[in-house]
C-alpha positions as a Markdown table, in Angstrom:
| # | Residue | x | y | z |
|---|---|---|---|---|
| 1 | Met | -3.5 | 200.6 | 20.4 |
| 2 | Val | -0.8 | 198.6 | 21.2 |
| 3 | Ser | 1.5 | 197.3 | 24.4 |
| 4 | Val | 4.2 | 199.2 | 25.9 |
| 5 | Thr | 6.6 | 196.5 | 24.2 |
| 6 | Asn | 4.9 | 196.7 | 20.7 |
| 7 | Arg | 5.1 | 200.5 | 20.8 |
| 8 | Ile | 8.6 | 200.4 | 21.4 |
| 9 | Thr | 9.4 | 198.5 | 18.1 |
| 10 | Gln | 7.7 | 201.2 | 16.2 |
| 11 | Val | 9.6 | 204.1 | 17.6 |
| 12 | Lys | 12.7 | 205.0 | 15.6 |
| 13 | Gln | 14.9 | 206.6 | 18.8 |
| 14 | Pro | 17.3 | 208.9 | 18.2 |
| 15 | Arg | 21.0 | 208.2 | 17.8 |
| 16 | Gly | 22.1 | 206.2 | 21.2 |
| 17 | Gly | 18.8 | 206.0 | 22.4 |
| 18 | Tyr | 16.5 | 208.9 | 24.0 |
| 19 | Ile | 18.0 | 207.1 | 27.2 |
| 20 | Asn | 21.8 | 205.9 | 26.9 |
| 21 | Pro | 21.7 | 202.7 | 28.3 |
| 22 | Lys | 26.0 | 203.9 | 29.2 |
| 23 | Asp | 24.3 | 206.6 | 31.1 |
| 24 | Phe | 23.3 | 203.8 | 34.0 |
| 25 | Lys | 25.5 | 203.3 | 36.7 |
| 26 | Phe | 25.7 | 199.4 | 37.6 |
| 27 | Val | 26.6 | 197.5 | 40.5 |
| 28 | Glu | 27.7 | 194.1 | 40.3 |
| 29 | Leu | 26.2 | 191.6 | 42.9 |
| 30 | Asn | 28.4 | 188.4 | 44.1 |
| 31 | Asp | 26.9 | 185.6 | 45.5 |
| 32 | Ser | 30.0 | 182.8 | 43.9 |
| 33 | Lys | 26.8 | 180.7 | 42.3 |
| 34 | Glu | 27.5 | 179.7 | 38.6 |
| 35 | Leu | 24.6 | 179.1 | 36.3 |
| 36 | Phe | 24.4 | 176.7 | 33.5 |
| 37 | Pro | 25.4 | 178.2 | 30.2 |
| 38 | Asp | 22.6 | 176.4 | 28.4 |
| 39 | Glu | 18.8 | 175.6 | 29.3 |
| 40 | Asn | 16.0 | 174.2 | 27.4 |
| 41 | Thr | 13.7 | 176.6 | 27.9 |
| 42 | His | 12.1 | 179.9 | 26.1 |
| 43 | Ser | 14.2 | 182.9 | 27.4 |
| 44 | Thr | 10.7 | 184.7 | 28.2 |
| 45 | Ile | 8.9 | 182.0 | 29.9 |
| 46 | Val | 12.6 | 181.6 | 32.3 |
| 47 | Gly | 12.1 | 185.6 | 32.3 |
| 48 | Leu | 8.1 | 185.1 | 33.7 |
| 49 | Ala | 8.9 | 182.5 | 35.5 |
| 50 | Val | 11.7 | 184.1 | 37.8 |
| 51 | Asp | 9.5 | 187.3 | 38.1 |
| 52 | Tyr | 6.5 | 185.5 | 39.3 |
| 53 | Leu | 8.5 | 183.2 | 41.2 |
| 54 | Thr | 10.4 | 186.1 | 43.0 |
| 55 | Arg | 6.7 | 187.8 | 44.2 |
| 56 | Phe | 5.9 | 184.8 | 45.4 |
| 57 | Thr | 9.1 | 184.1 | 47.5 |
| 58 | Met | 8.6 | 187.4 | 48.8 |
| 59 | Gly | 5.0 | 186.8 | 50.2 |
| 60 | Thr | 2.7 | 187.2 | 47.3 |
| 61 | Ser | 0.0 | 184.8 | 47.1 |
| 62 | Ala | 0.7 | 182.4 | 43.9 |
| 63 | Lys | -2.8 | 183.3 | 42.9 |
| 64 | Glu | -2.1 | 187.0 | 42.7 |
| 65 | Ala | 1.9 | 186.4 | 41.7 |
| 66 | Phe | 0.5 | 184.5 | 38.5 |
| 67 | Gln | -2.7 | 187.1 | 37.8 |
| 68 | Ile | -1.6 | 187.4 | 34.3 |
| 69 | Ser | -1.3 | 183.5 | 33.8 |
| 70 | Ile | -4.8 | 183.2 | 35.0 |
| 71 | Leu | -6.1 | 185.4 | 33.0 |
| 72 | Gly | -4.4 | 184.2 | 29.8 |
| 73 | Ser | -5.9 | 180.9 | 30.8 |
| 74 | Met | -9.6 | 181.8 | 30.7 |
| 75 | Leu | -9.1 | 183.4 | 27.1 |
| 76 | Val | -7.9 | 179.5 | 25.7 |
| 77 | His | -10.4 | 177.5 | 28.5 |
| 78 | Glu | -7.6 | 176.4 | 30.7 |
| 79 | Asn | -8.8 | 177.9 | 34.0 |
| 80 | Asp | -9.0 | 174.9 | 35.7 |
| 81 | Tyr | -5.7 | 173.6 | 35.2 |
| 82 | Ala | -4.2 | 176.6 | 35.6 |
| 83 | Met | -5.7 | 176.8 | 39.2 |
| 84 | Ala | -4.3 | 172.9 | 39.4 |
| 85 | Leu | -0.8 | 174.2 | 38.8 |
| 86 | Val | -1.3 | 177.5 | 40.9 |
| 87 | Asp | -2.1 | 175.6 | 43.7 |
| 88 | Ala | 1.1 | 173.1 | 43.0 |
| 89 | Val | 3.6 | 176.3 | 43.3 |
| 90 | Ile | 4.5 | 176.1 | 47.1 |
| 91 | Gly | 8.2 | 176.9 | 46.9 |
| 92 | Leu | 11.3 | 176.9 | 45.1 |
| 93 | Asp | 11.7 | 172.9 | 44.2 |
| 94 | Asp | 11.7 | 170.9 | 41.0 |
| 95 | Asn | 8.0 | 170.8 | 40.7 |
| 96 | Ser | 6.5 | 174.2 | 41.4 |
| 97 | Ile | 9.6 | 175.6 | 39.3 |
| 98 | Ile | 8.2 | 173.3 | 36.4 |
| 99 | Asn | 4.5 | 174.4 | 37.0 |
| 100 | Ala | 5.6 | 177.6 | 37.3 |
| 101 | Cys | 6.6 | 177.7 | 34.3 |
| 102 | Lys | 4.0 | 175.8 | 32.2 |
| 103 | Leu | 1.8 | 178.4 | 33.9 |
| 104 | Val | 3.5 | 181.4 | 32.5 |
| 105 | Gly | 3.1 | 179.7 | 28.9 |
| 106 | Phe | -0.6 | 181.1 | 29.6 |
| 107 | Asp | 0.8 | 184.6 | 29.5 |
| 108 | Val | 0.9 | 185.4 | 25.7 |
| 109 | Ala | -3.0 | 184.7 | 25.4 |
| 110 | Arg | -3.5 | 187.5 | 27.2 |
| 111 | Arg | -0.3 | 189.7 | 26.2 |
| 112 | Ala | -0.1 | 189.1 | 22.6 |
| 113 | Gly | -4.1 | 187.2 | 21.6 |
| 114 | Val | -5.0 | 183.8 | 21.8 |
| 115 | Ala | -3.5 | 183.3 | 18.1 |
| 116 | Ala | 0.4 | 183.3 | 19.9 |
| 117 | Tyr | -1.1 | 180.4 | 22.6 |
| 118 | Arg | 0.7 | 177.3 | 22.3 |
| 119 | Pro | -0.3 | 174.1 | 24.8 |
| 120 | Val | 1.7 | 174.6 | 28.2 |
| 121 | Glu | 1.9 | 171.2 | 28.6 |
| 122 | Ser | 4.7 | 171.0 | 26.1 |
| 123 | Ile | 6.9 | 172.9 | 28.3 |
| 124 | Leu | 9.2 | 171.1 | 30.0 |
| 125 | Pro | 12.1 | 172.7 | 31.8 |
| 126 | Asp | 15.2 | 170.7 | 31.8 |
| 127 | His | 17.8 | 170.2 | 35.0 |
| 128 | Glu | 19.9 | 173.0 | 33.7 |
| 129 | Ala | 16.9 | 175.4 | 33.3 |
| 130 | Ile | 15.3 | 174.5 | 36.8 |
| 131 | Ser | 18.4 | 175.1 | 38.3 |
| 132 | Asn | 18.9 | 178.1 | 36.9 |
| 133 | Ile | 15.6 | 179.5 | 37.7 |
| 134 | Arg | 15.9 | 178.4 | 41.3 |
| 135 | Ile | 19.2 | 180.8 | 41.4 |
| 136 | Met | 18.0 | 183.3 | 39.7 |
| 137 | Val | 15.1 | 183.8 | 42.1 |
| 138 | Glu | 17.4 | 183.2 | 45.1 |
| 139 | Arg | 19.3 | 186.6 | 43.8 |
| 140 | Ser | 16.5 | 188.3 | 42.9 |
| 141 | Thr | 15.2 | 188.0 | 46.5 |
| 142 | Thr | 18.6 | 188.9 | 48.3 |
| 143 | Phe | 18.7 | 191.6 | 45.6 |
| 144 | Leu | 15.3 | 192.9 | 46.9 |
| 145 | Lys | 15.8 | 192.7 | 50.4 |
| 146 | Glu | 19.0 | 195.0 | 50.4 |
| 147 | Phe | 17.4 | 197.4 | 47.7 |
| 148 | Gly | 13.6 | 197.0 | 49.1 |
| 149 | Pro | 11.4 | 197.1 | 50.6 |
| 150 | Ile | 9.0 | 196.4 | 47.9 |
| 151 | Val | 5.8 | 199.0 | 48.0 |
| 152 | Lys | 3.7 | 197.7 | 45.0 |
| 153 | Asp | 4.7 | 194.7 | 42.2 |
| 154 | Gly | 2.9 | 193.4 | 39.0 |
| 155 | Phe | 1.2 | 196.9 | 38.7 |
| 156 | Thr | -0.8 | 198.4 | 36.0 |
| 157 | Phe | -1.4 | 201.9 | 34.7 |
| 158 | Glu | -5.1 | 202.6 | 35.6 |
| 159 | Cys | -5.7 | 206.6 | 34.0 |
| 160 | Gly | -1.9 | 206.4 | 32.5 |
| 161 | Tyr | -2.7 | 204.5 | 29.4 |
| 162 | Thr | -3.3 | 206.6 | 25.5 |
| 163 | Gln | -5.2 | 206.6 | 22.6 |
| 164 | Ile | -1.3 | 204.8 | 21.4 |
| 165 | Val | -0.6 | 202.6 | 24.5 |
| 166 | Ser | -3.5 | 200.6 | 25.9 |
| 167 | Ser | -1.4 | 197.8 | 27.7 |
| 168 | Gly | 1.9 | 197.5 | 29.7 |
| 169 | Asp | 2.4 | 196.4 | 33.3 |
| 170 | Gly | 5.5 | 196.8 | 35.4 |
| 171 | Asp | 7.3 | 194.4 | 37.8 |
| 172 | Phe | 8.4 | 196.2 | 41.0 |
| 173 | Leu | 8.2 | 199.6 | 42.8 |
| 174 | Thr | 10.3 | 200.6 | 46.2 |
| 175 | Gln | 10.3 | 203.6 | 47.8 |
| 176 | Ser | 12.3 | 205.9 | 45.2 |
| 177 | Thr | 13.1 | 203.3 | 42.2 |
| 178 | Leu | 11.1 | 201.9 | 39.6 |
| 179 | Trp | 12.8 | 198.2 | 39.0 |
| 180 | Asp | 12.2 | 196.3 | 35.9 |
| 181 | Phe | 13.5 | 192.8 | 35.9 |
| 182 | Lys | 15.6 | 191.6 | 33.0 |
| 183 | Val | 16.9 | 188.1 | 32.4 |
| 184 | Leu | 19.3 | 188.4 | 29.6 |
| 185 | Lys | 22.6 | 187.5 | 29.1 |
| 186 | Lys | 23.5 | 190.7 | 27.4 |
| 187 | Glu | 24.2 | 194.4 | 29.2 |
| 188 | Pro | 20.5 | 196.4 | 28.4 |
| 189 | Thr | 19.7 | 198.2 | 25.5 |
| 190 | Asn | 18.1 | 201.7 | 24.4 |
| 191 | Lys | 14.5 | 199.4 | 24.2 |
| 192 | His | 14.7 | 198.7 | 27.7 |
| 193 | Thr | 15.8 | 202.1 | 29.2 |
| 194 | Leu | 12.6 | 203.5 | 26.6 |
| 195 | Gln | 10.4 | 200.6 | 28.2 |
| 196 | Leu | 11.7 | 202.2 | 31.8 |
| 197 | Leu | 10.8 | 205.4 | 30.8 |
| 198 | Met | 7.5 | 204.9 | 29.5 |
| 199 | Tyr | 6.7 | 202.8 | 32.6 |
| 200 | Tyr | 7.6 | 205.9 | 35.0 |
| 201 | Leu | 5.7 | 208.2 | 32.8 |
| 202 | Met | 2.5 | 205.9 | 32.8 |
| 203 | Gly | 2.9 | 205.4 | 36.3 |
| 204 | Cys | 2.8 | 209.5 | 37.2 |
| 205 | His | -0.2 | 209.5 | 35.1 |
| 206 | Ser | -1.9 | 206.8 | 36.7 |
| 207 | Ile | -3.8 | 206.2 | 40.0 |
| 208 | His | -0.7 | 205.2 | 41.8 |
| 209 | Glu | 0.3 | 207.9 | 44.5 |
| 210 | Glu | 3.8 | 205.9 | 45.0 |
| 211 | Phe | 5.1 | 207.0 | 41.7 |
| 212 | Lys | 5.1 | 210.7 | 43.5 |
| 213 | Ser | 8.7 | 209.5 | 45.4 |
| 214 | Val | 10.3 | 207.7 | 42.7 |
| 215 | Asp | 13.3 | 209.4 | 41.4 |
| 216 | Lys | 15.3 | 206.3 | 40.2 |
| 217 | Leu | 14.9 | 204.0 | 37.4 |
| 218 | Gly | 16.4 | 200.7 | 37.7 |
| 219 | Ile | 16.9 | 197.6 | 36.2 |
| 220 | Phe | 18.2 | 194.1 | 37.7 |
| 221 | Asn | 19.4 | 191.6 | 35.7 |
| 222 | Pro | 19.5 | 188.3 | 38.0 |
| 223 | Arg | 21.0 | 186.3 | 35.0 |
| 224 | Leu | 24.2 | 188.5 | 35.7 |
| 225 | Asn | 23.3 | 189.4 | 39.1 |
| 226 | Lys | 24.2 | 193.1 | 37.8 |
| 227 | Val | 22.0 | 196.3 | 39.2 |
| 228 | Tyr | 21.6 | 199.4 | 37.0 |
| 229 | Leu | 20.5 | 202.8 | 38.2 |
| 230 | Leu | 19.9 | 206.5 | 37.1 |
| 231 | Asn | 18.8 | 209.1 | 38.7 |
| 232 | Ile | 15.5 | 210.6 | 36.6 |
| 233 | Asn | 16.3 | 214.3 | 37.1 |
| 234 | Gly | 19.3 | 213.6 | 34.8 |
| 235 | Ile | 17.2 | 213.2 | 32.1 |
| 236 | Pro | 16.7 | 216.1 | 30.0 |
| 237 | Ser | 13.3 | 217.7 | 30.2 |
| 238 | Glu | 13.2 | 217.8 | 26.3 |
| 239 | Val | 13.9 | 213.8 | 26.4 |
| 240 | Ile | 11.1 | 213.4 | 28.8 |
| 241 | His | 8.8 | 215.7 | 27.1 |
| 242 | Gln | 9.3 | 214.2 | 23.6 |
| 243 | Val | 8.6 | 210.5 | 25.0 |
| 244 | Ala | 5.4 | 211.8 | 27.0 |
| 245 | Ser | 4.0 | 213.2 | 23.7 |
| 246 | Glu | 5.5 | 211.3 | 20.2 |
| 247 | Val | 6.0 | 208.2 | 22.1 |
| 248 | Ile | 3.0 | 207.7 | 24.4 |
| 249 | Gly | 1.0 | 210.3 | 23.5 |
| 250 | Tyr | 0.0 | 212.8 | 26.1 |
């Protein structure tokens, strides 16, 4: 039994992917802000910090927004330190962003196992990383105000897991769209589009009624400030059946 992202690495997709990323329509947003080309912090840390800080900025409590980080900290017996970091995330000031980056360093213990954990004290984002994270969170909140409102965030798929896929969590749901945030320097790949389709199918099998009104899959990349959208009814039914049975195990 594996996570959604691990399952994707095991699957040999048909040529172009189950869903070709080129099938998504994209919209380029523009805020005239420039990101620094380089930052000293790992892309996974930056991506998670942007994701959770966006949830926090949109009104989710820090404790809820960083829930996976907190669960990870318990596994490595660092819960007191993690809770002190949570209390110190108060906005988008430099210190809050640094604390957020340290906090998400605990995620790996929960997502990949304790053996993959490295002490979070060593995570020290530089000026460039802090500035980039701040701009990307601001872009994300602007995007959500335009394409929202959010009806659910940071959700898991209770009753949607199988003997093959046992974990995975989605980013944001609006009334009509399942959104995944990707903080990438490049365009989405067929791994990312398969991840979204898996989340959608698992959501439909889960306890969450909100998936009944979802008719689009969306990716937002705050690094490129681009939105990618695909109508679910444009996905061939045989692709949906194949992913449901052969990839997820329904």
